[in-house]
Coordinates of C-alpha atoms and ligand atoms in Angstrom, one line a residue:
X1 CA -1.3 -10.1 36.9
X2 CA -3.7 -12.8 35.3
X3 CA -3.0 -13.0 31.5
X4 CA -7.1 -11.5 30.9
X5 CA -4.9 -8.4 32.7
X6 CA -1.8 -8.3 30.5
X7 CA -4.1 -7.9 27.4
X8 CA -4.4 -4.5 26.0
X9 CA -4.6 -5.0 22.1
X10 CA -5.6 -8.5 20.1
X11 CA -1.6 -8.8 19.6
X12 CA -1.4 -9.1 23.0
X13 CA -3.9 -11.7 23.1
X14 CA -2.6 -13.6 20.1
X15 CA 0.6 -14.0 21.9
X16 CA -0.6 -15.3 24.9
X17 CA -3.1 -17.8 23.0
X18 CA 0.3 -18.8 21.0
X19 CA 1.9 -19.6 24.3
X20 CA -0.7 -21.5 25.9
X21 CA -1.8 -23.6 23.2
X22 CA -0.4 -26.4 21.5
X23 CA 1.0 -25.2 18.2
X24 CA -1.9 -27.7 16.3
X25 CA -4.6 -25.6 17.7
X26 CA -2.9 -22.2 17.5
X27 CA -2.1 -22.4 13.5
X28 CA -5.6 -23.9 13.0
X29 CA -7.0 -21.0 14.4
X30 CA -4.3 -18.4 13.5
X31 CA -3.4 -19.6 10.1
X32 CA -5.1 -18.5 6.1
X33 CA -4.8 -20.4 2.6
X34 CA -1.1 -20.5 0.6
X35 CA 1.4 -18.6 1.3
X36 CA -1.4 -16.3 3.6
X37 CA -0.4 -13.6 1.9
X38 CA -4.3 -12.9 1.4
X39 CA -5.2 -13.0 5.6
X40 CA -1.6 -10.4 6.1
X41 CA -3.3 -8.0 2.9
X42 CA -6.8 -8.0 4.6
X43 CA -4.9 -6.0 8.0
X44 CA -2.6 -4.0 6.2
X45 CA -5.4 -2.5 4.4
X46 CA -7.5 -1.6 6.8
X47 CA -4.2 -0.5 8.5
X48 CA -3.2 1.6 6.2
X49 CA -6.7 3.4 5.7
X50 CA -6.6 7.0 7.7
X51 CA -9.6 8.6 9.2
X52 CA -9.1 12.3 9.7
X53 CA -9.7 13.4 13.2
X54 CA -12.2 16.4 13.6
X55 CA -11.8 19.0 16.8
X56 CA -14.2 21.2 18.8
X57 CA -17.1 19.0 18.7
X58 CA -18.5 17.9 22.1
X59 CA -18.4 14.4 22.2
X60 CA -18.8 13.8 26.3
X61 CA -21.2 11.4 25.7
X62 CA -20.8 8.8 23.1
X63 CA -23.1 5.4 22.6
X64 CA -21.9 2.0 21.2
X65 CA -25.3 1.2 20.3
X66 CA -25.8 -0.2 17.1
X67 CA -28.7 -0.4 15.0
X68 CA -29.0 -3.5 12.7
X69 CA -31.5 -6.0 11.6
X70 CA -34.4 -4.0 13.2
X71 CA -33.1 -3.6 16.3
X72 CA -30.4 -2.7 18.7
X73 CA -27.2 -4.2 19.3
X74 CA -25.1 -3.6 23.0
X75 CA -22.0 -3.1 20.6
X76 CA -21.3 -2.5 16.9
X77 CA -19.1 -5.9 16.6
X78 CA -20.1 -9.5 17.4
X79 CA -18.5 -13.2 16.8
X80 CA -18.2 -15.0 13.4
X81 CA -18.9 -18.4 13.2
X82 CA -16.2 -21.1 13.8
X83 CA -15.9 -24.5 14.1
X84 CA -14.3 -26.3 16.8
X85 CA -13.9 -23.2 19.0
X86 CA -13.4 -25.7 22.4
X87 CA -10.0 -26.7 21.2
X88 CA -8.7 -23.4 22.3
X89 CA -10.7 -23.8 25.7
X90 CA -12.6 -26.2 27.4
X91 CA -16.4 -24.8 27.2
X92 CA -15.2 -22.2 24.7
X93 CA -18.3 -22.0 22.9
X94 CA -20.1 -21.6 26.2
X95 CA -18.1 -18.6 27.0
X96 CA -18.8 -17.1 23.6
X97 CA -22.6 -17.6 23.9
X98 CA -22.4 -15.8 27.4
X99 CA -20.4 -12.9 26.4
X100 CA -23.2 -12.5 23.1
X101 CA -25.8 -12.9 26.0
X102 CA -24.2 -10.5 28.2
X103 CA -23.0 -7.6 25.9
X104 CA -25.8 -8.0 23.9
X105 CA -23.6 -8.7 20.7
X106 CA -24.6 -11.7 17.6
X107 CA -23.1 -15.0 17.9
X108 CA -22.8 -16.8 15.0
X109 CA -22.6 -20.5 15.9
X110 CA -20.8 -22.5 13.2
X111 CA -22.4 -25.8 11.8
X112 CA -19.1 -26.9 12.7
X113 CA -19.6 -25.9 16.6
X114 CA -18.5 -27.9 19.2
X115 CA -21.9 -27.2 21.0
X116 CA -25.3 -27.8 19.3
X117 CA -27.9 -25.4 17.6
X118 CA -30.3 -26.2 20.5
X119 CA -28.0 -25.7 23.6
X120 CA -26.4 -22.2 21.9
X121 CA -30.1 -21.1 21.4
X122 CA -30.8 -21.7 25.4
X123 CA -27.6 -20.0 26.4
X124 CA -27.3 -16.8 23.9
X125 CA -31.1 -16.0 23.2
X126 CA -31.9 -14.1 20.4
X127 CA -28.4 -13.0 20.1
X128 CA -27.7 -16.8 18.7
X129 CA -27.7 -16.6 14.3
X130 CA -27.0 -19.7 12.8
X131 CA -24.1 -20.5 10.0
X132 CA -25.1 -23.2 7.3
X133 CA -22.6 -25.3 4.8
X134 CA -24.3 -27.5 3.1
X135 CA -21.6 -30.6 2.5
X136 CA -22.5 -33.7 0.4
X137 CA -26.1 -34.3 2.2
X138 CA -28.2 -31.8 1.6
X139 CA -30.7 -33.9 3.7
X140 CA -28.7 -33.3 6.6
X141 CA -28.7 -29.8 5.8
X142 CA -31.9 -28.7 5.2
X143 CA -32.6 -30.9 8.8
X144 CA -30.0 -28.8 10.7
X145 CA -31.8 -25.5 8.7
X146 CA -35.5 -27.0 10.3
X147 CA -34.0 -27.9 14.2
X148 CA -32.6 -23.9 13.6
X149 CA -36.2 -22.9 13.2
X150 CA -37.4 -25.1 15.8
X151 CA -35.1 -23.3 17.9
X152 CA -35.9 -20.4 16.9
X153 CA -33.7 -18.7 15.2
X154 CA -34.2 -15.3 14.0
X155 CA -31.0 -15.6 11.4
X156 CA -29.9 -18.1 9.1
X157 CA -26.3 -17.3 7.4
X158 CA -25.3 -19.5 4.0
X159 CA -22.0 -19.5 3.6
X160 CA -21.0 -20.2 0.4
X161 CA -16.6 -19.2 -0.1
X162 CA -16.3 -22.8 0.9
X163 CA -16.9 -25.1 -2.2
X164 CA -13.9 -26.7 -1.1
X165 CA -11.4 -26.3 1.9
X166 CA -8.6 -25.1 0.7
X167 CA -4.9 -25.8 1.2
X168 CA -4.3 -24.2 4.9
X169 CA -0.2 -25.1 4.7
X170 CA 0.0 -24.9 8.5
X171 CA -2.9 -27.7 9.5
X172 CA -1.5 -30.4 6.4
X173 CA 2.2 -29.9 7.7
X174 CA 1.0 -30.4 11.5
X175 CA -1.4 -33.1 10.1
X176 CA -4.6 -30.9 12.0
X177 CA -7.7 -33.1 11.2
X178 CA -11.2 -32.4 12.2
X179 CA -12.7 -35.1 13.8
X180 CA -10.0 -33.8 15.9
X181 CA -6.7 -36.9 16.1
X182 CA -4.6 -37.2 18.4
X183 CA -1.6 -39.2 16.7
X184 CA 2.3 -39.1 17.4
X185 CA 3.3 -36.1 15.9
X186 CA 0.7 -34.0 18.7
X187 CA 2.2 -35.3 21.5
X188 CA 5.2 -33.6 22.0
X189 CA 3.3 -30.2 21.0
X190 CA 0.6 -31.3 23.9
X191 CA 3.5 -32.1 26.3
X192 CA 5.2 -28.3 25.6
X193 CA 1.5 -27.0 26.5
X194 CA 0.4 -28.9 29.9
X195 CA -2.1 -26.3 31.1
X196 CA -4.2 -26.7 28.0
X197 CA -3.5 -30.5 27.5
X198 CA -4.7 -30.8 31.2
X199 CA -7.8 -28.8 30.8
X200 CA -8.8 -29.3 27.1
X201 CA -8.1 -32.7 26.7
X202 CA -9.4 -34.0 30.5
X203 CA -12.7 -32.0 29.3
X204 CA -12.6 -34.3 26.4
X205 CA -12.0 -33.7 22.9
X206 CA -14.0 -31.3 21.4
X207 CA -16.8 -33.0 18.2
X208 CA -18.7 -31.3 15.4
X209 CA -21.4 -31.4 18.1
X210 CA -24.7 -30.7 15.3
X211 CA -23.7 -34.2 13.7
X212 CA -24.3 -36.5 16.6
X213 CA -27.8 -37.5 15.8
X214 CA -27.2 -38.0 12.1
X215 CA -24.5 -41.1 12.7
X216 CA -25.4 -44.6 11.9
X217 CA -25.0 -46.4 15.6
X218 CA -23.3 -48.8 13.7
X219 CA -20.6 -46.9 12.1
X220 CA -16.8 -47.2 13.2
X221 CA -16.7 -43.7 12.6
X222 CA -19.0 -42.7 15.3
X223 CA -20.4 -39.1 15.5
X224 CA -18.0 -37.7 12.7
X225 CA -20.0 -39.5 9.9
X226 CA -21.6 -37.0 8.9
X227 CA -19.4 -34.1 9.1
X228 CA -15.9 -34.5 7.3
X229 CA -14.0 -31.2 7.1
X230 CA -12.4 -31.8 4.0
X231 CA -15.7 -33.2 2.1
X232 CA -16.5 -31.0 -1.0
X233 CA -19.0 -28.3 -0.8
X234 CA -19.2 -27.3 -4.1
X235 CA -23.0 -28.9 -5.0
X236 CA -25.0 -25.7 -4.1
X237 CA -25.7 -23.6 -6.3
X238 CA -28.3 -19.9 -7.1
X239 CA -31.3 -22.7 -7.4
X240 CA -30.1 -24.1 -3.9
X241 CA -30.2 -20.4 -2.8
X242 CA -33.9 -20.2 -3.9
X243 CA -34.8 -23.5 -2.8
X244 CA -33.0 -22.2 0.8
X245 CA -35.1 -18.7 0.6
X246 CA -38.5 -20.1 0.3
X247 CA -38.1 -22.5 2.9
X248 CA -36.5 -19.9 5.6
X249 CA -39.3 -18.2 6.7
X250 CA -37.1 -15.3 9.0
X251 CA -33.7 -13.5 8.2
X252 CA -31.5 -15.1 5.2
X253 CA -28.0 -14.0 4.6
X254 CA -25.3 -14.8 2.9
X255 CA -21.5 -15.1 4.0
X256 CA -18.4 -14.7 1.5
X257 CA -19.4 -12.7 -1.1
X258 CA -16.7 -10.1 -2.9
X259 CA -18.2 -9.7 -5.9
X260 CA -20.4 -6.7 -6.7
X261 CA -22.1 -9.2 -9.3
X262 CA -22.7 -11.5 -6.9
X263 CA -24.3 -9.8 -4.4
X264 CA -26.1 -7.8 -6.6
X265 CA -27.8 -11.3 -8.1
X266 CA -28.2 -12.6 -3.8
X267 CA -30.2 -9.3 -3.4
X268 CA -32.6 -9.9 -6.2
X269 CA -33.3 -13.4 -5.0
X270 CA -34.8 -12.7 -1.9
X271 CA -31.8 -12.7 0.4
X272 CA -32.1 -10.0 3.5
X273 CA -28.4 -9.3 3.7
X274 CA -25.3 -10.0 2.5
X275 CA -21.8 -10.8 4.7
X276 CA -18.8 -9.5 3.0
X277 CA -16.0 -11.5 4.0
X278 CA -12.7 -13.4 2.5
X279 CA -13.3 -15.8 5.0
X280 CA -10.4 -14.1 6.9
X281 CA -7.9 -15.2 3.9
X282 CA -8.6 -18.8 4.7
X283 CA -10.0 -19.6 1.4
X284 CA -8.4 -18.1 -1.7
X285 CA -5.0 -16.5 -1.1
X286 CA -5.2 -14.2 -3.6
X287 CA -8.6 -12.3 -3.2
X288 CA -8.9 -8.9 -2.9
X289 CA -8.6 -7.6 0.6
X290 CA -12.5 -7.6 1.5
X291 CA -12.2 -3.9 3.1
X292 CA -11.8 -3.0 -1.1
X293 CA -14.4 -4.6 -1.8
X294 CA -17.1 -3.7 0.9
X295 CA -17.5 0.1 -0.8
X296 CA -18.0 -1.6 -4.3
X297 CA -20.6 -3.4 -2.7
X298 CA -22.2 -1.5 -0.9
X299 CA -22.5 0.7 -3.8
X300 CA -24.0 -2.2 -5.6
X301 CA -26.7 -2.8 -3.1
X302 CA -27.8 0.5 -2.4
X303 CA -27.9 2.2 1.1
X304 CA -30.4 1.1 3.6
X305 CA -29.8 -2.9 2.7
X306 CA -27.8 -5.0 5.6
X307 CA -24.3 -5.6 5.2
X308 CA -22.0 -7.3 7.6
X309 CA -18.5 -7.1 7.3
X310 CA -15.4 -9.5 8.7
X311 CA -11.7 -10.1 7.4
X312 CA -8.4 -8.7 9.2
X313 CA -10.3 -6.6 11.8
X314 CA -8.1 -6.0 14.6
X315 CA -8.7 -3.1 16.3
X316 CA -11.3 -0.2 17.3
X317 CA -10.4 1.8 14.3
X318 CA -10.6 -1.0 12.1
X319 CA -14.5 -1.7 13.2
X320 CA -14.7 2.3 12.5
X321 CA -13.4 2.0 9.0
X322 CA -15.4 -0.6 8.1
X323 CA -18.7 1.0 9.7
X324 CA -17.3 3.9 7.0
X325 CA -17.1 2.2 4.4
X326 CA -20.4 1.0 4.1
X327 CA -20.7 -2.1 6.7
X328 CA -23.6 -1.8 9.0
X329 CA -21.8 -3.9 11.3
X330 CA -18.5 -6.0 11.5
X331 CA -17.7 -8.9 12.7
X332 CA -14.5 -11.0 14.1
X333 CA -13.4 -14.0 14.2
X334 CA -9.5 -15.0 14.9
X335 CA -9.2 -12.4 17.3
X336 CA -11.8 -14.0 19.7
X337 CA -10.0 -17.4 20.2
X338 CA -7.2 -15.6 20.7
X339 CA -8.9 -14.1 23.7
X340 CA -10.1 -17.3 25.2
X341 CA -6.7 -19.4 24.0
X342 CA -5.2 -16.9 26.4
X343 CA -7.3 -16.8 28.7
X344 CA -10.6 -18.5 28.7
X345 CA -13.6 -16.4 29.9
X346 CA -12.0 -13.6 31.6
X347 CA -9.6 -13.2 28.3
X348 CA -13.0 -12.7 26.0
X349 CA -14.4 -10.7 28.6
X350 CA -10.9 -8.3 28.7
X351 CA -11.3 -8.4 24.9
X352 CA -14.7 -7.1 24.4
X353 CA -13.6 -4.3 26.8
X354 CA -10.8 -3.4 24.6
X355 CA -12.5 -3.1 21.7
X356 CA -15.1 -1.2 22.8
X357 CA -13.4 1.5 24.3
X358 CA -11.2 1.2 21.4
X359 CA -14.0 2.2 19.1
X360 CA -15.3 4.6 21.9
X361 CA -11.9 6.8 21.7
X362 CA -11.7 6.3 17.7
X363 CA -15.3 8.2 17.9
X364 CA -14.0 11.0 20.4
X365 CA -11.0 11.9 18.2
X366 CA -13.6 11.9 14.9
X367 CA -16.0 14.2 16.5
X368 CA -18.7 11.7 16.5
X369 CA -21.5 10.7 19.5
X370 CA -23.1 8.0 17.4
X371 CA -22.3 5.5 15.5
X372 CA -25.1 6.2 13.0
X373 CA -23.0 9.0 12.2
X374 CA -19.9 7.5 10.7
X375 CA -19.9 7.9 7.2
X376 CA -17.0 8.1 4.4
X377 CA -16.4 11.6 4.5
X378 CA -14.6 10.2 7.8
X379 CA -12.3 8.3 5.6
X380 CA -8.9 10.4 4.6
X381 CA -8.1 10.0 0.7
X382 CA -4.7 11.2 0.6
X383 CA -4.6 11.5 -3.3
X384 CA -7.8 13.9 -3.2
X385 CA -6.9 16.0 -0.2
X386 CA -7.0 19.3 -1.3
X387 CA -10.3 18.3 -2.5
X388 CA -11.8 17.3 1.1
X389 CA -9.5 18.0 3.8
X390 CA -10.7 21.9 3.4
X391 CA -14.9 21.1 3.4
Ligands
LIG1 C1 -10.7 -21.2 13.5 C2 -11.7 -20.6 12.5 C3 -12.8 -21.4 12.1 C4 -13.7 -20.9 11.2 N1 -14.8 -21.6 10.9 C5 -15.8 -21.1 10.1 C6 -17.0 -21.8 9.9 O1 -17.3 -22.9 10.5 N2 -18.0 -21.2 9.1 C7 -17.8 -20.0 8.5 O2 -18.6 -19.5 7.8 N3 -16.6 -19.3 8.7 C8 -15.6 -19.8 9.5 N4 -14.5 -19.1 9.7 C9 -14.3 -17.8 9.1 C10 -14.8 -16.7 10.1 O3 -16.2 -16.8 10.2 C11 -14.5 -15.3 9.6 O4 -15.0 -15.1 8.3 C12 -13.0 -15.0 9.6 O5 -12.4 -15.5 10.7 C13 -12.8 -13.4 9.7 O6 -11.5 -13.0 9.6 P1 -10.6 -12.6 10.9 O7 -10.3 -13.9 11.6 O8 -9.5 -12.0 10.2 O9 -11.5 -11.7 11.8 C14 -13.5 -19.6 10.6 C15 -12.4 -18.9 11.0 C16 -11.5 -19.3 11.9 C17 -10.3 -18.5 12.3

């Protein structure tokens, strides 16, 4: 049995990735901010939310299609951005961009990919949105925002829960760096984990790809000059917002907002959708689990405006919850490089399988065909039961 065979849930996955890779690469990928306390909340949340199953309703045929953005989508989930996805596996980004291609899902592609805005344009299509942080040159930025349109990309997402990397414990105790190092302290952990030392590191270590034409040829630095993981962030501001609306002429969203406030103040300046996320618990430890806040927001916005959803999904039911509590589609993130740390292509491909018939059953046991037609009443509220278990 292949290890794409012996995954049946994203633990699964996450075990095998954990085996496979070298422990640098697995806690950059698997680890949150603090004492990640935040990034354990976010699943135990949506954990402990209870959808109550409904009987006698024929659901032989139930669709995955997904309605978002003005059109359709194969499935109702698709791939956050992140940065360096080729340390789990060689070509990892390439595998992501075929499975968004193939299932017909969005791939985000990180301005912190290991493969460029033009090349994940060629290989995904229109299934390819492009991430934006905007670090200390907004020159840079606003160039990497143009070559997006050049490319043409329908979606451009600000993210803006980032004013400043925050403390990940696991990547400053296993001195993790991005440009990626390889000093003493890795070489034991790449000796433990020959299959991906052989692979990853023979296929060359994975750069910040989008920053290779930006470097000074003379620098000592070479292609990182431009992109330093740890730079601040923290310049951008509402007025950089507007200054980023009026010169996007397609879809603008925006990634990491919690607060009701805030999104309310995105919507009113011009911004086409919003992408509630705690960055997975990667960025304050102690905000709110984002499934609390996605209802508040939504309820904020209004129905009918776009809202994508990410933070501690790991499951079918999990996507179902959010898609109840207000999201119009949900995203993940850790659990796909867990796939493809276990297993490269076949693992993401085994994934995307799980999840969706995952989802599929959740809909059978809630009496649902479409996925239009998940809504809160689906959601149990144990406190109020007598008042809506009866309806
Ligand atoms: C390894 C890794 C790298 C990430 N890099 C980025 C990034 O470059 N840009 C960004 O907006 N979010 C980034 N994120 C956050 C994800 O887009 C997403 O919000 C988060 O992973 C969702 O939580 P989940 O992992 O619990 O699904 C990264 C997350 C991980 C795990």
């Amino acid at each position: 049995m292949s290890r794409a065979e012996r995954i049946f849930c994203v633990a699964d996955a996450r075990t095998h990735a954990q085996r496979r890779m070298p422990r640098v690469v697995f806690d950059y990928v698997d680890g949150a901010a603090g004492s990640e306390a935040g990034n354990r909340l976010n699943c135990e949340v949506l954990d402990a939310i209870r959808l109550l199953p409904r009987v006698l309703i024929n659901v032989e045929e139930r669709s995955l299609t997904k309605s978002f953005l003005g059109r359709d989508w194969g499935l109702p989930f698709g791939i956050a951005p992140m940065g360096m996805c080729n340390l789990t596996w060689p070509g990892a980004d390439a595998i992501l961009a075929r499975a968004a291609a193939r299932h017909d899902i969005p791939l985000c592609l990180s301005t912190a990919a290991s493969s460029t805005i033009e090349r994940t344009r060629e290989r995904a299509g229109e299934n390819a949105w492009f991430q934006l942080y905007v670090g200390h040159s907004q020159e840079v930025s606003m160039d990497l925002v143009r070559r997006a349109d050049e490319a043409g990309y329908e979606v451009l997402m600000l993210t803006v829960d980032v004013p400043q990397v925050s403390h990940r414990l696991r990547d400053l105790k296993n001195g993790f760096q991005v440009p990626f190092r390889i000093g003493p302290r890795q070489f034991l952990d790449f000796a433990r984990h020959p299959s991906w030392s052989l692979g990853t590191l023979a296929a060359g270590v994975p750069v910040t790809a989008n920053f290779t034409d930006y470097v000074d040829s003379k620098s000592t630095d070479k292609v990182f000059k431009a992109w330093v993981r740890n730079e601040g962030r923290g310049r951008i501001d509402w007025q950089f917002l507007e200054m980023l609306r009026e010169s996007w002429p397609r879809t603008l969203m925006v990634k990491g907002v919690l607060a009701p406030a805030d999104a309310l103040v995105a919507k009113e300046r011009g911004v086409d959708g919003l992408y509630v996320s705690n960055h997975g618990g990667r960025q304050l430890d102690s905000a709110p689990a984002a499934i609390h806040m996605l209802p508040l927001i939504r309820r904020a916005v209004g129905e009918g405006y776009p809202l994508l959803f990410d933070s501690g999904v790991r499951n079918g039911e999990s996507i179902v919850k959010a898609l109840a509590l207000g999201a119009d589609f949900v995203m993940l993130g850790r659990t796909w490089l867990y796939a493809i740390g276990a297993d490269g292509e076949p693992g993401m491909e085994k994934m995307i399988e799980v999840l969706g018939e995952e989802v599929s059953l959740a809909m059978a046991q809630l009496g649902r065909c479409q996925l239009a037609d998940i809504d809160e009443s689906l959601i149990f509220h144990h406190e109020t039961a007598a008042g809506t278990a009866f309806e």
